[in-house]
Short mmCIF file of C-alpha atoms in Angstrom, two decimals:
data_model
loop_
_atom_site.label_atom_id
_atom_site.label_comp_id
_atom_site.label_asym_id
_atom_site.label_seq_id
_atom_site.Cartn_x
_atom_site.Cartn_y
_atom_site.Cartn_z
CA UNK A 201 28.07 147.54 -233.51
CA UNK A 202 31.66 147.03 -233.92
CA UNK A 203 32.62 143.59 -232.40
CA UNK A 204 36.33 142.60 -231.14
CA UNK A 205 38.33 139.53 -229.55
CA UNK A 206 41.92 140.23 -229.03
CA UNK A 207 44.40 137.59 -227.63
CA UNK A 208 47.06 138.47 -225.30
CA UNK A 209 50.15 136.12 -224.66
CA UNK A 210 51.39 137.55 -221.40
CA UNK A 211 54.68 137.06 -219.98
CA UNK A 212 54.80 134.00 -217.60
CA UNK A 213 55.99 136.26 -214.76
CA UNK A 214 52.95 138.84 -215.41
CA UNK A 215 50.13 136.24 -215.83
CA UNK A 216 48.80 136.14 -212.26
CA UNK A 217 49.03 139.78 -211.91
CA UNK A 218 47.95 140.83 -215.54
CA UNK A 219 43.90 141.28 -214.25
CA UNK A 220 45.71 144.08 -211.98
CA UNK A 221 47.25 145.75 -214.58
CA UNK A 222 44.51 145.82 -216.76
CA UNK A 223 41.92 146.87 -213.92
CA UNK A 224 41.68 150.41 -214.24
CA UNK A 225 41.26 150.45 -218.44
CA UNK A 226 38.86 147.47 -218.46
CA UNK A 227 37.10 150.01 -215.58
CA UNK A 228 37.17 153.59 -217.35
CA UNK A 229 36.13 151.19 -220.99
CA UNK A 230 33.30 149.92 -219.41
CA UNK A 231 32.23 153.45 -217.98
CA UNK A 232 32.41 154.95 -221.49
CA UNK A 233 28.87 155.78 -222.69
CA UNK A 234 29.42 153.60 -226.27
CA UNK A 235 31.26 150.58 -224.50
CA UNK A 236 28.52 147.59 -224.81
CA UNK A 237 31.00 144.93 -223.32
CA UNK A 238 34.15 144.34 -221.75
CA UNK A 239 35.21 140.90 -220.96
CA UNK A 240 38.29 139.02 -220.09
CA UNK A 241 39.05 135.45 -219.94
CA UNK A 242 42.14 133.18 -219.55
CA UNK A 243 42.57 130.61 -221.29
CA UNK A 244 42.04 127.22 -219.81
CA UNK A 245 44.25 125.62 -222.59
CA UNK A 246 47.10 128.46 -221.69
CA UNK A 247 47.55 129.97 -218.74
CA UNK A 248 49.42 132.79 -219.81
CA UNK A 249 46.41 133.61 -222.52
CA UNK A 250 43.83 136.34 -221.90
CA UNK A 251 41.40 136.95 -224.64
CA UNK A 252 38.86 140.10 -224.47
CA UNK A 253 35.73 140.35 -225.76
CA UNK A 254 34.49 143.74 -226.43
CA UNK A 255 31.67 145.64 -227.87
CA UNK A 256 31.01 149.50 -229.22
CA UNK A 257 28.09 150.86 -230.27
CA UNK A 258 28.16 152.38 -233.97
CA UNK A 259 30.51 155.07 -233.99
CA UNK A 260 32.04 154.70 -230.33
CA UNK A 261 35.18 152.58 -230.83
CA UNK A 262 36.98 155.70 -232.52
CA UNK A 263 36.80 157.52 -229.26
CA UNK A 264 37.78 154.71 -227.54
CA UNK A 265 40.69 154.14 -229.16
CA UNK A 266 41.67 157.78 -228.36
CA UNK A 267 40.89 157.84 -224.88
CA UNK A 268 43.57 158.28 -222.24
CA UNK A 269 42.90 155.61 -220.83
CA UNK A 270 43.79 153.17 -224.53
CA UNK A 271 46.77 155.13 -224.83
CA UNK A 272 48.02 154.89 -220.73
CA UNK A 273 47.02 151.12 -221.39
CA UNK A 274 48.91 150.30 -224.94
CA UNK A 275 51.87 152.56 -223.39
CA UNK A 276 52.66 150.16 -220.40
CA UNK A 277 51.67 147.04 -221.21
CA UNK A 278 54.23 145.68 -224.27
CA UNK A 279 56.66 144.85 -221.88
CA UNK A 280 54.17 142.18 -219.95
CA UNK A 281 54.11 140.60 -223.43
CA UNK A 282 55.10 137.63 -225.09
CA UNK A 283 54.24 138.63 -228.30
CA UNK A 284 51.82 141.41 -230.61
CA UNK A 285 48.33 140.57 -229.48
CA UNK A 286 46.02 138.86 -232.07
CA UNK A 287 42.58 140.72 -232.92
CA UNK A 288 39.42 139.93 -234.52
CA UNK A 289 36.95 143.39 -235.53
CA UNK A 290 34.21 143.52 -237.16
CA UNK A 291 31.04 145.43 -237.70
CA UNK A 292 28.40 143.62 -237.47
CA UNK A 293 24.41 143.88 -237.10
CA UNK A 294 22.46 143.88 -233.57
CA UNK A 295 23.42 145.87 -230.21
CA UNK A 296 23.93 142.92 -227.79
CA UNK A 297 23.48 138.80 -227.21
CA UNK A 298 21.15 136.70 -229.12
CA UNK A 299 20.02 133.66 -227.61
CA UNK A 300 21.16 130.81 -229.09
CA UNK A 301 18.86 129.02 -230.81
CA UNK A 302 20.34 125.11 -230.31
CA UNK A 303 19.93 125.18 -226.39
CA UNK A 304 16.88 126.50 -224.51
CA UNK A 305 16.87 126.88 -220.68
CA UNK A 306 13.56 127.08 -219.09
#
C-alpha cells in the first residue's frame, strides 16, 4: 500500500472552518474503491496544524491524484494556507493496522 501524512499550516482565519472546506474531498476520497484511510487531525501543539493520514491500496493513489475531486481540492485551497504543505509517502508492506506489539488491551 502506498502510505501518506501531509501537514497543513492553515491560515489563522481558516483554521476553525478548514474541516468544512475539506469535507466534501475527505468524503468522495474515502468513497473511492482503493482509498484504505482518510484521517485528519489538528494539532494539539498548533492549532492552525492539520495533518492527514491516508492510505491506497497498490496501484490506487494514481487515480486519486487525478480525480476531480484532488484537483477541485488543490485548486481552492492555497489561499487558506500558510505555507506548501509537508508530505511523507511511501510504499510500504501490509493493507491496514497492525497491533502494536508494546501495549495489549484485553
Amino acid at each position: 500500500m502506498i502510505f501518506i501524512v501531509v501537514k497543513f499550516d492553515v491560515r489563522p482565519e481558516h483554521a476553525e472552518t478548514w474541516m468544512d472546506h475539506v469535507a466534501a474531498f475527505t468524503a468522495a476520497t474515502r468513497a473511492e474503491s482503493g482509498n484504505l484511510w482518510f484521517d485528519w487531525s489538528r494539532s494539539v501543539e498548533n492549532p492552525n496544524e492539520y495533518v492527514l493520514v491516508e492510505a491506497f491500496k497498490d496501484g490506487a493513489a494514481e487515480a486519486h491524484v487525478n480525480s476531480e475531486h484532488f484537483k477541485t481540492f488543490t485548486a481552492e485551497t492555497p489561499d487558506k494556507l500558510a505555507s506548501t504543505p509537508r508530505i511523507i509517502s511511501r510504499q510500504i508492506d501490509g493493507e491496514g493496522w497492525d497491533e502494536m506489539g508494546e501495549i495489549s488491551v484485553d
